Coordinates of C-alpha atoms in Angstrom, one line a residue:
M1 CA -15.8 -23.6 -41.9
T2 CA -15.4 -27.3 -42.2
A3 CA -13.2 -29.5 -40.0
L4 CA -11.2 -30.4 -43.1
A5 CA -10.3 -26.8 -43.8
I6 CA -9.4 -26.1 -40.2
S7 CA -7.2 -29.1 -40.3
I8 CA -5.4 -27.9 -43.4
L9 CA -5.0 -24.4 -41.8
E10 CA -3.6 -26.1 -38.6
R11 CA -0.9 -28.0 -40.6
I12 CA 0.3 -24.9 -42.6
A13 CA 0.4 -22.7 -39.3
D14 CA 2.7 -25.6 -37.7
I15 CA 5.3 -25.9 -40.6
S16 CA 8.7 -24.0 -40.3
R17 CA 8.8 -20.4 -41.0
R18 CA 11.4 -21.1 -44.1
K19 CA 8.7 -23.6 -45.6
K20 CA 6.0 -20.9 -45.2
Q21 CA 8.1 -18.3 -47.0
A22 CA 8.6 -20.7 -49.9
I23 CA 4.8 -21.2 -49.9
V24 CA 4.3 -17.5 -49.9
L25 CA 6.9 -17.0 -52.7
I26 CA 5.2 -19.9 -55.0
L27 CA 1.8 -18.2 -54.5
D28 CA 3.2 -14.9 -55.3
M29 CA 4.5 -16.3 -58.6
V30 CA 1.3 -17.9 -59.4
L31 CA -0.6 -14.7 -58.6
C32 CA 2.0 -12.8 -61.1
V33 CA 1.2 -15.3 -63.9
Q34 CA -2.5 -14.9 -63.4
S35 CA -2.2 -11.0 -63.3
I36 CA -0.5 -11.1 -66.6
W37 CA -3.0 -13.3 -68.1
I38 CA -5.9 -11.0 -66.8
A39 CA -3.9 -7.9 -67.8
Y40 CA -3.2 -9.2 -71.4
S41 CA -6.8 -10.5 -72.0
L42 CA -8.4 -7.2 -70.9
R43 CA -5.9 -5.2 -73.3
V44 CA -6.7 -7.4 -76.4
G45 CA -10.4 -7.9 -75.6
V46 CA -10.4 -11.7 -75.7
W47 CA -9.5 -14.2 -73.0
I48 CA -6.3 -15.8 -74.2
Y49 CA -4.9 -18.4 -71.8
W50 CA -1.4 -18.5 -73.2
D51 CA 0.7 -17.5 -76.1
L52 CA 4.1 -16.3 -77.0
A53 CA 3.4 -12.7 -75.9
I54 CA 2.2 -13.9 -72.3
Q55 CA 5.3 -16.0 -72.1
K56 CA 7.6 -13.2 -72.7
V57 CA 5.8 -11.1 -70.0
V58 CA 5.8 -14.0 -67.7
L59 CA 9.7 -14.6 -68.0
G60 CA 10.3 -10.8 -67.5
A61 CA 7.9 -10.2 -64.6
L62 CA 9.2 -13.2 -62.5
L63 CA 12.8 -12.2 -63.1
I64 CA 12.0 -8.9 -61.7
M65 CA 9.7 -9.8 -59.2
I66 CA 11.7 -12.3 -57.1
P67 CA 14.8 -10.2 -56.4
V68 CA 12.8 -7.1 -55.9
F69 CA 10.6 -8.9 -53.3
Y70 CA 13.2 -10.3 -51.5
L71 CA 15.5 -7.3 -51.2
V72 CA 12.4 -5.0 -50.1
G73 CA 11.7 -7.7 -47.2
V74 CA 8.2 -8.8 -48.4
Y75 CA 9.1 -12.4 -47.2
N76 CA 10.6 -11.1 -43.8
A77 CA 7.1 -10.0 -42.5
I78 CA 5.0 -12.4 -40.3
F79 CA 2.3 -13.4 -42.8
R80 CA -0.5 -14.0 -40.4
Y81 CA -0.1 -10.5 -39.0
A82 CA -0.7 -8.5 -42.3
G83 CA -1.6 -4.8 -41.3
S84 CA -0.5 -1.4 -42.2
G85 CA 3.3 -2.3 -41.9
M86 CA 2.9 -5.1 -44.4
M87 CA 0.9 -2.8 -46.8
K88 CA 3.6 -0.3 -46.6
T89 CA 6.2 -2.9 -47.4
L90 CA 4.1 -4.1 -50.7
V91 CA 3.7 -0.5 -51.7
R92 CA 7.5 0.0 -51.6
A93 CA 8.0 -3.4 -53.3
F94 CA 5.6 -2.7 -56.3
A95 CA 7.0 0.7 -56.7
V96 CA 10.4 -0.7 -57.3
Y97 CA 8.9 -3.6 -59.3
G98 CA 6.7 -1.2 -61.6
V99 CA 9.6 0.8 -62.6
P100 CA 11.5 -1.8 -64.7
M101 CA 8.0 -3.2 -65.9
V102 CA 7.1 0.1 -67.3
I103 CA 10.6 0.8 -68.8
I104 CA 10.8 -2.7 -70.4
F105 CA 7.4 -3.1 -71.7
S106 CA 6.0 0.3 -72.1
V107 CA 8.9 2.6 -73.0
I108 CA 11.2 0.2 -74.8
G109 CA 8.6 -2.3 -75.9
I110 CA 8.8 -6.0 -76.7
A111 CA 7.7 -7.4 -79.8
G112 CA 4.0 -8.7 -79.8
V113 CA 3.4 -7.4 -76.3
P114 CA 1.1 -4.4 -75.9
R115 CA 2.8 -1.5 -74.4
T116 CA -0.1 -0.9 -71.7
I117 CA 0.9 -4.1 -70.1
G118 CA 3.7 -2.8 -68.4
V119 CA 1.4 -0.3 -66.4
I120 CA -1.9 -2.6 -66.2
Q121 CA 0.0 -5.7 -64.8
P122 CA 1.5 -4.2 -61.9
I123 CA -1.7 -2.6 -60.7
I124 CA -3.4 -5.9 -60.9
F125 CA -0.6 -7.9 -59.4
F126 CA -0.6 -5.6 -56.5
I127 CA -4.4 -5.9 -55.8
M128 CA -4.2 -9.6 -55.9
V129 CA -1.2 -9.8 -53.5
G130 CA -2.7 -7.4 -51.2
F131 CA -6.0 -9.4 -51.2
S132 CA -4.1 -12.8 -50.7
R133 CA -2.3 -11.0 -47.5
V134 CA -5.7 -9.8 -46.0
T135 CA -7.4 -13.3 -46.7
A136 CA -4.5 -15.2 -45.2
R137 CA -4.7 -13.1 -42.1
Y138 CA -8.4 -13.5 -41.7
L139 CA -7.9 -17.4 -42.1
M140 CA -4.8 -17.7 -39.7
V141 CA -6.0 -15.3 -37.0
D142 CA -9.8 -14.9 -37.0
I143 CA -10.6 -18.4 -38.0
L144 CA -7.7 -20.5 -36.8
G145 CA -6.8 -18.5 -33.8
R146 CA -10.3 -18.5 -32.4
N147 CA -10.8 -22.1 -33.2
R148 CA -7.7 -23.0 -31.2
F149 CA -8.5 -20.5 -28.3
G150 CA -10.2 -22.6 -25.6
G151 CA -10.5 -19.8 -23.1
Q152 CA -13.5 -17.5 -22.3
V153 CA -13.9 -14.9 -25.1
K154 CA -14.4 -11.4 -23.8
T155 CA -16.9 -8.9 -25.2
V156 CA -15.1 -5.6 -25.8
L157 CA -15.9 -2.0 -26.4
I158 CA -13.3 0.7 -27.3
Y159 CA -13.9 4.0 -25.9
G160 CA -12.7 6.6 -28.4
A161 CA -13.3 6.5 -32.0
G162 CA -10.2 8.2 -33.0
S163 CA -6.8 7.2 -34.4
A164 CA -5.8 5.5 -31.2
G165 CA -8.9 3.6 -31.0
Q166 CA -8.5 2.5 -34.7
Q167 CA -4.9 1.3 -34.1
L168 CA -6.1 -0.7 -31.0
A169 CA -8.9 -2.3 -32.8
S170 CA -6.4 -3.5 -35.5
S171 CA -4.0 -4.8 -33.1
M172 CA -6.9 -6.5 -31.3
R173 CA -7.9 -8.5 -34.3
S174 CA -4.8 -10.9 -33.4
E175 CA -6.2 -11.5 -29.9
P176 CA -8.6 -14.6 -29.9
A177 CA -9.8 -13.8 -26.4
M178 CA -11.3 -10.5 -27.4
R179 CA -14.2 -10.0 -29.7
L180 CA -14.7 -6.4 -30.6
R181 CA -18.3 -5.1 -30.6
G182 CA -17.7 -1.5 -31.4
Y183 CA -16.5 1.9 -30.5
V184 CA -18.1 4.3 -27.9
D185 CA -17.5 8.0 -28.3
D186 CA -18.9 11.4 -26.8
D187 CA -19.5 13.0 -30.4
Q188 CA -23.2 12.1 -31.0
R189 CA -22.7 12.9 -34.6
L190 CA -20.8 9.6 -34.9
D191 CA -23.7 7.5 -33.6
G192 CA -24.6 4.7 -35.9
Q193 CA -21.5 5.1 -38.3
K194 CA -18.8 2.5 -38.8
L195 CA -15.0 2.7 -38.5
D196 CA -13.2 -0.2 -40.2
G197 CA -16.5 -2.0 -40.3
D198 CA -17.2 -1.8 -36.6
K199 CA -20.1 0.3 -35.2
V200 CA -19.6 3.4 -33.4
F201 CA -22.1 4.0 -30.5
W202 CA -22.9 7.4 -28.7
S203 CA -21.8 7.3 -25.0
G204 CA -25.1 8.4 -24.0
N205 CA -26.6 5.2 -24.9
L206 CA -23.7 3.1 -22.9
P207 CA -26.1 1.3 -20.4
E208 CA -28.3 -0.1 -23.2
I209 CA -25.2 -1.0 -25.2
I210 CA -23.6 -2.9 -22.4
N211 CA -26.7 -4.8 -21.7
R212 CA -27.4 -5.5 -25.2
Y213 CA -24.1 -7.0 -26.2
A214 CA -23.2 -8.4 -22.6
V215 CA -20.0 -6.3 -22.8
T216 CA -17.4 -7.6 -20.3
D217 CA -14.6 -5.2 -20.9
I218 CA -14.1 -1.5 -22.0
L219 CA -10.8 -0.3 -23.2
L220 CA -10.2 3.3 -23.0
A221 CA -8.3 4.6 -26.1
L222 CA -8.1 8.1 -25.0
P223 CA -4.4 8.7 -24.5
N224 CA -4.5 12.4 -24.7
I225 CA -7.4 13.5 -22.7
S226 CA -7.0 15.3 -19.2
R227 CA -7.2 13.4 -16.0
K228 CA -10.3 15.3 -15.1
K229 CA -12.0 13.9 -18.3
R230 CA -10.8 10.5 -17.8
R231 CA -12.1 10.6 -14.1
A232 CA -15.6 11.8 -15.6
I233 CA -15.7 8.8 -17.9
V234 CA -14.5 6.3 -15.5
D235 CA -17.3 7.6 -12.9
Q236 CA -19.7 7.0 -15.9
I237 CA -18.7 3.5 -16.5
Q238 CA -18.0 2.5 -12.8
E239 CA -21.9 1.6 -12.0
F240 CA -21.6 -1.4 -14.6
K241 CA -20.0 -4.8 -14.0
V242 CA -17.3 -4.3 -16.6
H243 CA -13.4 -4.4 -16.6
V244 CA -12.0 -1.0 -17.4
Q245 CA -8.5 -0.6 -18.8
T246 CA -6.9 2.2 -20.5
L247 CA -3.9 3.3 -22.9
P248 CA -1.2 5.3 -21.3
N249 CA -0.6 8.8 -22.1
M250 CA 0.7 9.1 -25.8
K251 CA 4.2 10.4 -24.8
D252 CA 4.6 7.0 -22.7
I253 CA 4.0 5.0 -25.8
M254 CA 7.5 4.5 -27.2
D255 CA 7.0 4.3 -31.0
G256 CA 3.8 6.5 -31.0
Q257 CA 1.9 3.4 -32.5
V258 CA -0.8 1.9 -30.2
S259 CA -1.2 -1.7 -29.9
F260 CA -2.8 -4.1 -27.6
S261 CA 0.2 -4.6 -25.5
D262 CA 0.1 -1.0 -24.3
I263 CA -3.2 -1.5 -22.6
R264 CA -2.7 -1.4 -18.8
E265 CA -5.0 -1.4 -15.7
L266 CA -6.2 2.0 -14.4
D267 CA -3.8 3.7 -11.9
I268 CA -4.9 5.7 -8.9
E269 CA -3.9 9.0 -11.1
D270 CA -6.6 7.9 -13.4
L271 CA -9.0 7.9 -10.6
L272 CA -7.9 11.1 -8.9
G273 CA -8.5 13.4 -11.8
R274 CA -5.6 15.5 -10.7
E275 CA -3.7 17.5 -13.6
T276 CA 0.0 18.1 -13.1
V277 CA 1.3 21.5 -13.5
P278 CA 4.4 22.2 -15.8
P279 CA 7.4 23.3 -13.7
N280 CA 8.6 26.7 -13.4
E281 CA 11.9 26.6 -15.2
L282 CA 13.4 29.6 -13.1
L283 CA 12.7 27.8 -9.8
F284 CA 13.6 24.5 -11.2
G285 CA 17.1 25.4 -12.3
R286 CA 18.2 27.7 -9.5
T287 CA 19.6 25.0 -7.2
I288 CA 20.5 22.6 -10.0
V289 CA 21.8 23.8 -13.4
G290 CA 25.5 24.1 -13.7
K291 CA 25.9 22.9 -10.1
T292 CA 27.2 20.0 -7.9
V293 CA 24.0 18.4 -6.4
M294 CA 24.1 15.7 -3.7
V295 CA 21.1 13.5 -2.9
T296 CA 21.0 11.3 0.1
G297 CA 18.9 8.1 -0.2
A298 CA 19.3 8.2 -3.9
G299 CA 18.2 4.7 -4.4
G300 CA 14.9 5.2 -2.7
S301 CA 11.5 6.1 -4.4
I302 CA 11.8 9.7 -3.9
G303 CA 15.5 10.1 -3.9
S304 CA 15.8 8.0 -7.2
E305 CA 13.2 10.2 -8.8
L306 CA 14.9 13.4 -7.9
C307 CA 18.1 12.1 -9.4
R308 CA 16.2 11.7 -12.6
Q309 CA 14.8 15.0 -12.5
I310 CA 18.1 16.7 -11.8
T311 CA 19.9 14.6 -14.5
K312 CA 17.5 15.9 -17.0
S313 CA 18.0 19.5 -15.9
G314 CA 21.7 20.2 -16.6
A315 CA 23.5 19.7 -13.4
R316 CA 27.3 19.7 -13.5
Q317 CA 27.7 16.9 -11.1
L318 CA 25.4 14.5 -9.2
L319 CA 26.4 12.7 -6.1
L320 CA 24.4 9.6 -5.3
F321 CA 24.8 8.8 -1.6
E322 CA 23.1 5.5 -0.8
L323 CA 23.6 2.8 1.8
S324 CA 22.1 -0.1 -0.2
E325 CA 24.6 -1.3 -2.7
F326 CA 22.1 -2.7 -5.1
S327 CA 20.2 0.4 -5.1
L328 CA 23.0 2.7 -5.7
Y329 CA 24.0 0.3 -8.5
A330 CA 20.6 0.4 -10.0
I331 CA 20.1 4.0 -10.2
E332 CA 23.6 4.8 -11.3
K333 CA 23.1 2.5 -14.3
E334 CA 19.8 4.1 -15.2
L335 CA 21.1 7.5 -15.0
K336 CA 24.3 6.8 -17.0
N337 CA 22.3 5.0 -19.8
Y338 CA 20.0 8.1 -19.8
L339 CA 23.1 10.4 -20.4
E340 CA 24.5 8.1 -23.2
Q341 CA 21.2 8.1 -25.0
H342 CA 20.8 11.7 -24.8
G343 CA 24.3 12.9 -25.6
S344 CA 24.9 14.4 -22.2
E345 CA 28.0 12.6 -21.2
N346 CA 29.6 15.9 -19.8
M347 CA 27.5 15.6 -16.7
E348 CA 29.3 13.4 -14.0
I349 CA 27.6 10.9 -12.0
I350 CA 29.2 9.9 -8.7
P351 CA 28.1 6.9 -6.7
V352 CA 28.9 7.2 -3.1
L353 CA 28.2 4.3 -0.6
G354 CA 27.7 5.4 3.0
S355 CA 25.4 5.8 5.8
V356 CA 24.0 9.2 7.0
T357 CA 24.6 8.3 10.5
D358 CA 28.3 7.9 9.8
A359 CA 29.6 11.5 10.7
N360 CA 33.1 10.8 9.4
R361 CA 31.8 9.5 6.0
V362 CA 29.4 12.3 5.4
E363 CA 31.8 15.3 6.4
E364 CA 34.5 13.5 4.2
V365 CA 32.2 13.2 1.1
L366 CA 30.9 17.0 1.5
A367 CA 34.5 18.2 2.1
F368 CA 35.7 16.6 -0.9
W369 CA 33.1 17.2 -3.4
R370 CA 31.8 20.6 -2.2
P371 CA 28.3 20.4 -3.4
D372 CA 26.0 23.3 -4.0
T373 CA 23.0 21.8 -3.2
V374 CA 22.0 18.7 -1.0
F375 CA 18.6 17.0 -1.1
H376 CA 18.4 14.9 2.0
A377 CA 15.7 12.1 1.2
A378 CA 17.4 9.3 3.2
A379 CA 15.0 8.1 5.9
Y380 CA 13.2 5.2 7.5
K381 CA 9.6 5.7 6.6
H382 CA 7.6 2.6 7.1
V383 CA 5.5 3.5 10.0
P384 CA 5.0 -0.1 11.6
L385 CA 8.5 -1.0 11.0
V386 CA 9.9 2.2 12.7
E387 CA 7.3 1.6 15.5
A388 CA 8.7 -1.7 16.1
N389 CA 12.5 -0.4 15.8
P390 CA 12.1 3.1 17.5
V391 CA 15.9 3.3 18.6
E392 CA 17.1 2.8 15.1
G393 CA 14.4 4.8 13.7
A394 CA 15.4 7.6 15.7
R395 CA 19.1 7.3 14.9
N396 CA 18.6 7.2 11.2
N397 CA 16.0 9.9 10.8
I398 CA 17.1 12.2 13.6
L399 CA 20.8 11.8 13.9
G400 CA 21.4 11.0 10.3
T401 CA 19.5 14.3 9.4
Y402 CA 21.8 16.0 11.8
E403 CA 25.0 14.7 10.6
V404 CA 24.4 15.4 6.9
A405 CA 22.9 18.8 7.7
H406 CA 25.9 19.9 10.1
A407 CA 28.3 18.6 7.5
A408 CA 26.4 20.8 4.9
H409 CA 26.8 23.6 7.4
L410 CA 30.5 23.1 7.6
A411 CA 31.2 22.7 4.0
K412 CA 29.1 26.1 3.4
V413 CA 26.7 24.3 1.0
S414 CA 24.4 26.7 -0.6
D415 CA 21.0 25.0 -0.3
F416 CA 20.1 22.0 2.1
I417 CA 16.4 20.7 1.3
L418 CA 15.0 18.2 3.8
I419 CA 12.1 15.6 2.4
S420 CA 9.6 15.4 5.2
T421 CA 6.3 14.0 5.6
D422 CA 2.8 14.9 6.7
K423 CA 3.2 12.4 9.4
A424 CA 5.5 15.0 11.0
V425 CA 2.4 17.0 11.9
R426 CA 1.1 16.3 15.3
P427 CA 2.6 12.9 15.1
T428 CA 0.9 9.8 16.8
N429 CA 3.6 7.3 15.6
V430 CA 7.6 7.2 16.1
M431 CA 8.2 7.7 12.4
G432 CA 6.2 10.9 12.5
A433 CA 8.0 12.2 15.7
T434 CA 11.4 11.4 14.2
K435 CA 10.7 13.3 11.0
R436 CA 9.3 16.2 13.0
G437 CA 12.6 16.1 15.0
A438 CA 14.6 16.1 11.8
E439 CA 12.7 19.2 10.8
Q440 CA 13.6 20.8 14.0
I441 CA 17.3 20.2 13.5
V442 CA 17.2 21.8 10.0
Q443 CA 15.3 24.9 11.5
A444 CA 17.7 25.4 14.2
L445 CA 20.5 25.2 11.9
A446 CA 18.8 27.8 9.5
D447 CA 19.1 30.3 12.3
I448 CA 23.0 30.4 12.5
S449 CA 24.3 29.1 9.3
E450 CA 25.1 30.7 5.8
T451 CA 23.4 27.7 4.2
R452 CA 20.0 28.0 3.1
F453 CA 18.1 25.4 5.2
S454 CA 14.5 24.7 4.1
M455 CA 12.2 21.5 4.2
V456 CA 9.5 20.2 2.0
R457 CA 6.5 18.3 3.4
F458 CA 4.0 16.2 1.6
G459 CA 1.9 13.1 1.9
N460 CA 1.8 9.7 0.1
V461 CA 3.3 9.3 -3.2
L462 CA 2.0 6.9 -5.7
G463 CA 4.1 3.8 -6.6
S464 CA 6.4 4.0 -3.7
S465 CA 7.0 1.0 -1.7
G466 CA 4.3 0.1 0.6
S467 CA 1.7 2.1 -1.3
V468 CA -2.0 0.6 -1.1
V469 CA -2.8 0.5 -4.7
P470 CA -0.5 -2.3 -5.8
L471 CA -1.5 -4.2 -2.6
F472 CA -5.3 -3.8 -3.4
R473 CA -4.6 -5.0 -7.1
Q474 CA -2.7 -8.0 -5.9
Q475 CA -5.7 -8.9 -3.6
I476 CA -8.2 -8.5 -6.2
E477 CA -6.2 -10.8 -8.7
T478 CA -6.2 -13.5 -6.0
G479 CA -9.8 -13.1 -5.2
G480 CA -9.5 -11.3 -2.0
P481 CA -10.2 -10.1 0.6
I482 CA -9.1 -6.5 0.4
T483 CA -7.6 -5.8 3.6
L484 CA -8.5 -2.2 4.9
T485 CA -7.3 -0.7 8.2
H486 CA -10.3 1.4 8.8
R487 CA -13.3 2.3 6.6
D488 CA -12.9 6.0 7.4
V489 CA -9.1 6.2 6.7
T490 CA -8.3 9.1 4.2
R491 CA -5.1 9.9 2.6
Y492 CA -3.6 12.5 0.3
F493 CA -1.9 11.1 -2.8
M494 CA 0.7 12.4 -5.5
T495 CA 2.7 11.1 -8.3
I496 CA 6.4 10.6 -7.5
P497 CA 7.6 12.7 -10.5
E498 CA 5.1 15.6 -9.5
A499 CA 6.4 15.3 -5.9
A500 CA 10.1 15.6 -7.0
Q501 CA 9.5 18.4 -9.4
L502 CA 7.8 20.4 -6.6
V503 CA 10.5 19.6 -4.2
I504 CA 13.2 21.0 -6.5
Q505 CA 11.2 24.1 -7.2
A506 CA 10.4 24.7 -3.5
G507 CA 14.2 24.5 -2.9
G508 CA 14.5 27.4 -5.5
M509 CA 12.3 29.5 -3.5
A510 CA 14.1 29.0 -0.1
K511 CA 15.7 31.9 1.8
G512 CA 16.2 29.9 5.1
G513 CA 14.0 28.2 7.7
E514 CA 11.0 27.7 5.7
V515 CA 8.6 24.7 5.7
F516 CA 7.3 24.2 2.1
V517 CA 4.1 22.3 2.1
L518 CA 3.0 20.9 -1.3
D519 CA -0.7 21.0 -2.2
M520 CA -1.8 17.4 -2.4
G521 CA -5.2 18.1 -3.7
K522 CA -8.2 16.4 -2.0
S523 CA -7.7 13.6 0.5
V524 CA -8.9 10.4 -0.7
R525 CA -11.2 7.9 1.5
I526 CA -9.3 4.6 1.1
M527 CA -12.6 2.6 1.4
D528 CA -14.0 4.5 -1.7
L529 CA -10.6 3.7 -3.6
A530 CA -10.9 0.0 -2.8
K531 CA -14.6 -0.2 -4.0
T532 CA -13.7 1.9 -7.3
M533 CA -10.9 -0.7 -8.0
V534 CA -13.1 -3.7 -7.4
Q535 CA -15.9 -2.4 -9.6
L536 CA -13.4 -1.3 -12.4
S537 CA -12.1 -4.8 -12.4
G538 CA -15.5 -6.0 -13.7
L539 CA -16.3 -7.4 -10.2
T540 CA -18.7 -6.7 -7.4
I541 CA -18.3 -6.2 -3.5
R542 CA -19.3 -8.9 -1.2
D543 CA -21.0 -7.4 1.6
D544 CA -24.4 -7.8 3.5
A545 CA -26.4 -6.2 0.7
D546 CA -24.6 -8.6 -1.8
P547 CA -23.5 -11.9 0.1
D548 CA -22.8 -13.5 -3.5
G549 CA -20.2 -10.6 -4.7
D550 CA -16.7 -11.3 -5.7
I551 CA -14.5 -9.4 -3.4
E552 CA -15.0 -8.9 0.2
I553 CA -13.3 -5.8 1.9
E554 CA -12.3 -6.6 5.5
E555 CA -11.4 -4.2 8.2
V556 CA -8.2 -5.2 10.1
G557 CA -7.8 -2.3 12.4
L558 CA -5.5 0.6 12.4
R559 CA -1.7 -0.2 12.5
P560 CA 0.4 0.9 15.4
G561 CA 0.7 4.7 15.3
E562 CA -1.4 5.1 12.2
K563 CA -3.9 8.0 12.1
L564 CA -7.3 8.1 10.5
Y565 CA -6.3 11.2 8.4
E566 CA -3.0 13.2 7.8
E567 CA -2.4 16.9 8.0
L568 CA 0.2 19.1 6.3
I569 CA 0.7 22.1 8.6
I570 CA 1.0 22.5 12.3
G571 CA -0.2 26.0 12.5
N572 CA -3.1 27.7 10.7
D573 CA -1.2 30.4 8.7
P574 CA 0.0 29.0 5.5
K575 CA 1.4 31.6 3.2
P576 CA 1.1 31.3 -0.7
T577 CA 4.1 31.4 -2.8
V578 CA 4.9 32.2 -6.5
H579 CA 4.0 28.5 -7.3
N580 CA 0.2 27.7 -6.8
R581 CA 0.9 24.2 -5.7
I582 CA 3.5 25.2 -3.0
M583 CA 2.6 26.8 0.3
M584 CA 5.0 28.2 2.8
A585 CA 4.9 28.1 6.6
H586 CA 7.2 29.3 9.4
E587 CA 6.8 27.0 12.4
S588 CA 8.3 27.2 16.0
H589 CA 11.3 24.9 17.1
L590 CA 13.5 24.2 20.0
A591 CA 16.4 26.3 20.8
E592 CA 19.7 25.2 19.6
A593 CA 21.1 24.6 23.2
D594 CA 18.1 22.3 24.2
L595 CA 18.2 20.6 20.9
D596 CA 21.9 19.7 21.4
Q597 CA 21.2 18.2 24.8
L598 CA 18.3 16.0 23.5
L599 CA 20.4 14.9 20.6
N600 CA 23.3 13.8 23.0
N601 CA 20.7 11.9 25.0
I602 CA 19.4 10.3 21.8
R603 CA 22.9 8.9 20.8
Q604 CA 23.2 7.2 24.3
C605 CA 19.7 5.9 24.2
R606 CA 19.2 2.1 24.1
T607 CA 15.6 1.2 25.0
S608 CA 12.3 1.9 23.4
D609 CA 10.8 3.6 26.5
E610 CA 13.8 5.9 26.7
I611 CA 13.6 7.0 23.0
I612 CA 9.8 7.5 23.1
A613 CA 10.4 9.8 26.3
L614 CA 13.1 11.7 24.5
L615 CA 10.9 12.0 21.4
K616 CA 8.0 13.8 23.5
M617 CA 10.6 16.3 24.8
L618 CA 11.9 17.0 21.3
V619 CA 8.3 17.0 19.7
P620 CA 6.0 18.3 22.6
E621 CA 2.8 17.6 20.1
F622 CA 3.8 13.9 19.9
E623 CA 0.9 11.8 21.2
H624 CA 2.0 8.0 21.1
E625 CA -0.6 5.2 21.4
R626 CA 0.9 3.9 24.4
D627 CA 0.0 6.9 26.4
N628 CA -3.7 6.4 25.3
M629 CA -3.5 2.9 26.4
K630 CA -2.4 3.8 29.7
V631 CA -5.1 6.5 30.1
E632 CA -7.7 3.6 29.1
E633 CA -6.1 1.4 31.8
A634 CA -6.2 4.0 34.3
S635 CA -9.7 4.6 33.9

């Protein structure tokens, strides 16, 4: 297209919206007159440019068209983004426009005007207006938009030649930074066919296609496939230097219509291939439905998700116990908004500010509200921070658990569920030791109380504060390096919603004293995860084999108290339960008398060395890194 034509388009694009609407209206009026001339000439069989009959039809058609098009909203749409929405509006407008045209010119009749004009003209007019919108969109987006765009244009394939892929391609046409080369699909029968003018390729020929078209990006338009299938596709693509992004699950797309804005980076759950299991409603509801439920640490990552699940499950009252004022405000607002939107205002959300270490406050709250179920999620859980502050870590995680559990015992709470961690198993850090101490408190109370005390132990949850995934992604975006503690570190991963659902279901199975262990699937080598994230960003690893690579992975050493791998069970005799993702164990613990004395000593403790010595007495299997350092010095 010539520079003059581009200049004219730029001037049109820069004028005000009201002036653009006036131009479109004038264009439609011109098209209306032209369609009348064409319809009349076709009817009489001779090209007649102007006569009295045409004048009558023009007058009537314009008097009908202008108010109808304005009322239906033809001129409210953004002209340059003509798509399915615009065409639906035009169909409605012409349906309304056509009725009076048929009645006036075909049914009633006007002297000198052929009756068929009332039918032929709206059809021709609709075709001309629709074509004008498509042409304008092509000029304003495909020509002008790409001409104005000065950045690097990405060559894109859409993986999935279904309705989601088609909608995504339509949305992409307004993105000047993207050039669509076609679709990729696993169905070999589609190979070579075209979808909306773009070619469909068979996935078996993917390496050749990527090299032939110099593809830079692949967008996964497969919102309804299983995670296992998504993982298989990711493994297939991973070897190529292309940036891979995906659409979320269709239920997460708010209006059900796919657009380019829905595209997101691959999350670790996309890479793990682990399928979620629908909750067992009987287990899910036993400790919640129709009950008063309390969640400590309600503003944290696990606590807030527990609150969301409880809110959706028909509790009568939900007590949000939280130390942080802002976190409490945020989760209360979110839950109340949810209840308003879903017509569930009968459920009561009760925000409670307080610390789990404040015995009087905790007893006061439980004695007043008398909850049926308590989920104790409040804890300090960042390993390095607790390692640097062992006294406060022990007070919060051990004494805080005791105060809440003891108050639940006094208030005759029906069920108490402690949220624990895999780091409590043979701990090597203060955080893990404090959580194992908290477990022992719950186990001891289970022996003497009417309350059903139980605990649920699991590993890392995706999306929690401190997760490696957002850290790695941020480091990749800034050009690296990715900082890795050790190349052999492995971790278990689970999504926060799945963990919360399984915690609630485990509580529904409790009889007292059990340690429930969630099936975390296979452990993931963090080095492999980092490499996969780099490769799926369309980049390469910089190492000895490829010194010119994009992103370096740097080992910085294990953090204080960190283990290479995590365990979930202390013993070797886990028992299955009625839920295939939840195992159960009964583990030994200190006698109540010994436990009480140690708790008194922890209350009076003021130094790090003292607290670590007490933790070793409370948790005999605790092996702190300071011990290893002393052994090395002695040797």
